[in-house]
Structures are given as structure tokens and as C-alpha cells.
Coordinates of C-alpha atoms in Angstrom, one line a residue:
X287 CA -59.2 -10.0 -48.0
X288 CA -57.7 -12.5 -46.4
X289 CA -56.0 -15.3 -48.5
X290 CA -54.2 -18.5 -48.1
X291 CA -51.3 -19.3 -50.0
X292 CA -50.1 -23.1 -50.9
X293 CA -46.9 -22.8 -52.7
X294 CA -44.2 -25.4 -52.3
X295 CA -41.5 -23.3 -53.9
X296 CA -39.9 -21.2 -51.8
X297 CA -39.2 -18.4 -54.3
X298 CA -42.2 -18.1 -55.8
X299 CA -43.9 -18.2 -52.6
X300 CA -41.9 -15.5 -51.5
X301 CA -42.6 -13.1 -54.8
X302 CA -46.4 -14.0 -54.4
X303 CA -46.3 -12.7 -50.5
X304 CA -44.9 -9.6 -51.8
X305 CA -47.0 -9.1 -54.4
X306 CA -50.1 -9.6 -52.8
X307 CA -49.1 -7.9 -49.4
X308 CA -48.3 -4.8 -51.5
X309 CA -51.9 -5.2 -52.7
X310 CA -53.0 -4.9 -49.0
X311 CA -54.3 -8.4 -49.0
X312 CA -53.7 -10.5 -45.8
X313 CA -51.6 -13.8 -46.7
X314 CA -51.3 -16.5 -44.6
X315 CA -48.3 -18.8 -46.5
X316 CA -48.0 -22.9 -46.2
X317 CA -46.1 -25.2 -48.4
X318 CA -47.8 -28.3 -48.5
X319 CA -51.1 -29.5 -48.9
X320 CA -51.8 -30.9 -45.5
X321 CA -50.5 -27.6 -44.2
X322 CA -53.3 -26.0 -46.2
X323 CA -55.9 -28.3 -45.2
X324 CA -54.7 -27.9 -41.6
X325 CA -54.8 -24.0 -42.0
X326 CA -58.5 -23.9 -43.4
X327 CA -59.8 -26.0 -40.4
X328 CA -58.4 -23.3 -38.2
X329 CA -58.9 -20.0 -39.9
X330 CA -61.5 -18.1 -42.3
X331 CA -60.6 -17.1 -45.9
X332 CA -61.8 -15.3 -48.8
X333 CA -59.3 -16.9 -51.3
X334 CA -57.5 -20.2 -51.1
X335 CA -54.5 -20.7 -53.7
X336 CA -53.5 -24.1 -54.1
X337 CA -50.3 -25.5 -56.3
X338 CA -51.4 -28.5 -57.6
X339 CA -47.5 -30.0 -57.2
X340 CA -46.9 -30.1 -54.0
X341 CA -45.0 -32.6 -51.1
X342 CA -47.1 -35.1 -48.2
X343 CA -50.4 -34.1 -50.2
X344 CA -50.8 -32.5 -53.3
X345 CA -53.3 -29.6 -54.2
X346 CA -56.0 -31.6 -56.1
X347 CA -56.2 -33.9 -53.0
X348 CA -56.2 -31.3 -50.6
X349 CA -59.0 -29.7 -52.6
X350 CA -60.9 -32.7 -51.8
X351 CA -60.5 -32.7 -48.6
X352 CA -61.4 -29.0 -48.0
X353 CA -64.4 -29.3 -50.0
X354 CA -65.6 -32.7 -48.1
X355 CA -65.4 -30.4 -45.0
X356 CA -68.4 -28.0 -46.9
X357 CA -65.9 -25.8 -46.8
X358 CA -67.2 -23.2 -49.8
X359 CA -64.4 -20.8 -49.9
X360 CA -63.2 -19.6 -53.7
X361 CA -60.1 -21.7 -54.9
X362 CA -57.5 -21.0 -57.6
X363 CA -55.2 -23.9 -58.8
X364 CA -52.1 -22.8 -60.0
X365 CA -50.3 -25.6 -62.3
X366 CA -47.2 -26.0 -64.2
X367 CA -48.9 -27.9 -66.8
X368 CA -51.0 -26.7 -69.5
X369 CA -53.2 -29.9 -70.6
X370 CA -56.7 -29.9 -70.7
X371 CA -57.3 -33.0 -68.6
X372 CA -55.4 -31.4 -65.4
X373 CA -57.5 -28.2 -65.3
X374 CA -60.6 -30.4 -65.3
X375 CA -59.7 -32.7 -62.9
X376 CA -59.0 -29.5 -60.3
X377 CA -62.1 -27.9 -61.6
X378 CA -64.1 -31.0 -61.0
X379 CA -62.7 -31.4 -57.8
X380 CA -63.6 -27.9 -56.8
X381 CA -61.8 -25.2 -57.9
X382 CA -63.5 -22.2 -59.3
X383 CA -60.4 -20.6 -61.7
X384 CA -56.9 -21.7 -62.4
X385 CA -53.7 -20.2 -63.5
X386 CA -50.6 -22.0 -65.4
X387 CA -47.3 -21.4 -64.6
X388 CA -45.6 -19.3 -65.3
X389 CA -48.1 -16.6 -65.0
X390 CA -48.1 -12.6 -64.8
X391 CA -48.4 -11.8 -60.9
X392 CA -50.5 -8.5 -62.9
X393 CA -52.9 -11.5 -64.2
X394 CA -53.1 -12.7 -60.5
X395 CA -54.0 -9.5 -58.7
X396 CA -56.6 -9.0 -61.5
X397 CA -58.3 -11.4 -60.8
X398 CA -58.3 -11.2 -56.9
X399 CA -59.8 -7.8 -57.7
X400 CA -62.6 -9.4 -59.4
X401 CA -63.1 -12.0 -57.1
X402 CA -62.8 -9.0 -54.4
X403 CA -65.6 -7.1 -56.3
X404 CA -68.0 -10.2 -56.0
X405 CA -67.5 -11.2 -52.8
X406 CA -70.7 -10.7 -51.4
X407 CA -72.2 -14.0 -53.3
X408 CA -70.7 -15.8 -50.5
X409 CA -73.9 -16.2 -48.7
X410 CA -76.6 -18.8 -48.9
X411 CA -80.5 -18.8 -48.2
X412 CA -80.4 -21.2 -45.5
X413 CA -77.6 -21.9 -43.0
X414 CA -77.8 -24.8 -40.8
X415 CA -75.6 -25.1 -37.5
X416 CA -76.5 -27.8 -34.6
X417 CA -79.9 -27.0 -33.7
X418 CA -79.8 -23.4 -35.7
X419 CA -81.2 -22.6 -38.9
X420 CA -80.9 -19.1 -40.0
X421 CA -82.8 -17.8 -43.2
X422 CA -80.8 -14.8 -44.8
X423 CA -83.7 -14.0 -47.0
X424 CA -86.4 -13.5 -44.4
X425 CA -83.2 -12.7 -42.0
X426 CA -84.8 -15.1 -39.4
X427 CA -83.1 -17.3 -36.7
X428 CA -84.9 -20.4 -35.9
X429 CA -84.1 -23.0 -32.9
X430 CA -86.7 -23.7 -30.3
X431 CA -88.1 -20.4 -30.9
X432 CA -88.0 -18.5 -33.7
X433 CA -86.9 -14.4 -33.9
X434 CA -86.0 -11.9 -36.4
X435 CA -82.6 -10.5 -36.8
X436 CA -81.6 -6.9 -37.9
X437 CA -79.6 -6.6 -41.2
X438 CA -75.9 -6.4 -39.5
X439 CA -77.1 -9.2 -37.2
X440 CA -78.2 -11.4 -40.2
X441 CA -74.8 -10.6 -42.0
X442 CA -72.6 -10.8 -39.0
X443 CA -74.2 -14.5 -37.8
X444 CA -74.1 -15.6 -41.3
X445 CA -70.6 -15.0 -41.8
X446 CA -69.7 -16.9 -38.2
X447 CA -72.0 -19.6 -39.3
X448 CA -70.2 -20.1 -42.8
X449 CA -67.3 -20.2 -40.6
X450 CA -68.4 -22.0 -37.8
X451 CA -66.1 -23.3 -35.1
X452 CA -63.1 -21.3 -36.3
X453 CA -61.7 -17.9 -34.4
X454 CA -62.3 -14.9 -36.3
X455 CA -60.7 -11.6 -35.3
X456 CA -62.7 -8.7 -35.0
X457 CA -60.8 -6.8 -37.4
X458 CA -61.8 -9.5 -39.9
X459 CA -65.3 -9.1 -38.9
X460 CA -64.7 -5.0 -39.6
X461 CA -64.1 -5.8 -42.7
X462 CA -66.1 -8.3 -43.7
X463 CA -69.4 -7.1 -42.4
X464 CA -68.8 -3.4 -42.1
X465 CA -66.8 -2.8 -45.3
X466 CA -64.2 -0.9 -43.3
X467 CA -66.4 2.0 -42.2
X468 CA -64.4 4.6 -40.6
X469 CA -67.3 5.1 -38.0
X470 CA -67.2 1.3 -36.6
X471 CA -64.8 -0.2 -34.2
X472 CA -64.4 -3.2 -31.5
X473 CA -67.3 -1.6 -29.5
X474 CA -69.5 -2.0 -32.3
X475 CA -68.9 -5.8 -33.0
X476 CA -69.5 -6.5 -29.3
X477 CA -72.5 -4.5 -29.2
X478 CA -73.6 -6.6 -32.4
X479 CA -72.1 -9.7 -30.8
X480 CA -74.1 -8.9 -27.8
X481 CA -77.1 -8.8 -29.3
X482 CA -76.6 -12.0 -31.4
X483 CA -76.1 -14.1 -27.7
X484 CA -79.3 -12.3 -26.6
X485 CA -81.2 -13.8 -29.3
X486 CA -79.7 -17.0 -29.5
X487 CA -80.3 -17.0 -25.4
X488 CA -84.2 -16.2 -26.4
X489 CA -84.5 -18.9 -28.8
X490 CA -82.8 -21.7 -26.7
X491 CA -80.3 -22.6 -28.9
X492 CA -77.3 -24.7 -27.4
X493 CA -75.3 -22.7 -30.7
X494 CA -72.7 -20.2 -28.4
X495 CA -70.7 -17.4 -29.5
X496 CA -67.3 -17.4 -27.6
X497 CA -64.9 -14.8 -26.9
X498 CA -64.4 -11.4 -25.5
X499 CA -64.4 -7.5 -26.4
X500 CA -61.8 -6.7 -28.8
X501 CA -60.4 -10.1 -29.4
X502 CA -62.0 -13.3 -31.7
X503 CA -65.3 -14.7 -31.7
X504 CA -66.2 -18.5 -32.7
X505 CA -69.5 -20.2 -33.1
X506 CA -69.4 -23.6 -31.3
X507 CA -72.4 -25.8 -30.3

């Protein structure tokens, strides 16, 4: 699971990075709200951890900007305040959960494990990007024409559409779509990317998948 950690206190950030890394999470650390927004624009994350009190742009403002981009990533807020109003403000801005400082690293990790067990709920019935529409329940891809997709093709395109215009590595795709299947590798990812490219061409969509075998891929118009 890939996590964005936005915490401006260097010591706490280091402790959290160490704990998350020990639990085999992939962590990108930033130190203010603007850096968090910029990171989300470039990369896909499974969880975003945002401190509320940060310089340049606070966590609430950063969260509002992230949500305004249509990003639905699970967000956990960190706050040194225990007041109900502070928590309500975060939840109203689009937060999914919060922890009040000081907090137990064990509790943080337990909440992340809980989120990981529910990771499949990121998909929606229908996604649209450019001239392309993906109907997940029907596994149907529509543009100038329509075509049916296989299960893995649907899952793969769903993930790319949720993270449109972001570079997604083959390793990330193997983790999210193939769930660490030991028989899956870069060749399998490339094969399914090739299938999707053929089907995008068949339905005459202007949407394309950039990238080459073994590298990163990006859905663009």
C-alpha cells in the first residue's frame, strides 16, 4: 500500500516513516500542505495522512484542494486539537478518519490494516475520462463504439482511470491488480496493457495509455 505522509514536524515524520516502512508500506513524505497537493497531482496513493497544522498550506485547505480535483483517496487527518469542531471541520472537508496527537503508532497501523482489508471499495460503477466511459458492473468500454472487457482488463483500466494522467509503475499495478500473485510479472502487465490499447483503438477513443514494458504507464487524452 502506498501512503503519502504530510507532517511538518521532522522528528514525528521520521518516526512515522520508520514505523510505516517496517510494516512494509511504501511512504512518500512531504512537509507542508502545498507539497501534499503537488504530490497527489503526480502520483497515485492508497492513503493520504495529513497533519492539520502545517505551513504554506494547512491540512484542511490541502484536503479541500485534493477533493476539488475529484481525488477520492482515503484521507486520515492528524490534529493536536481534541475539540469536536476541529474534527467536524476535517470530516466536512472530505476526511475519512482522524487521529488526535499524541497517538499510538499501534493504533495508526491498526487503522491502516483495517483500510487495507477494505481496499476494494475504491471502484465505482461508472467512470468517465475524455471520450471514454467504463461501466464496471457490465465490464463494458464505450467511446465511438463499445466493447466488453475481461475481468483483469476491467480492473486495470478502472485503476488507470481513477489515477488518470499519473504515472503508475508496473510494480504498483502488480500490487493492486494482481495482489502480489507470484506468477504475475512485468510481462503480464505489458500483455494486458497491450490488450487495452487494442480495445481503445477498436472503439476509436482518443484516450491512450503511455508507457513501455517494464516501466510506468499513464492514461492520457
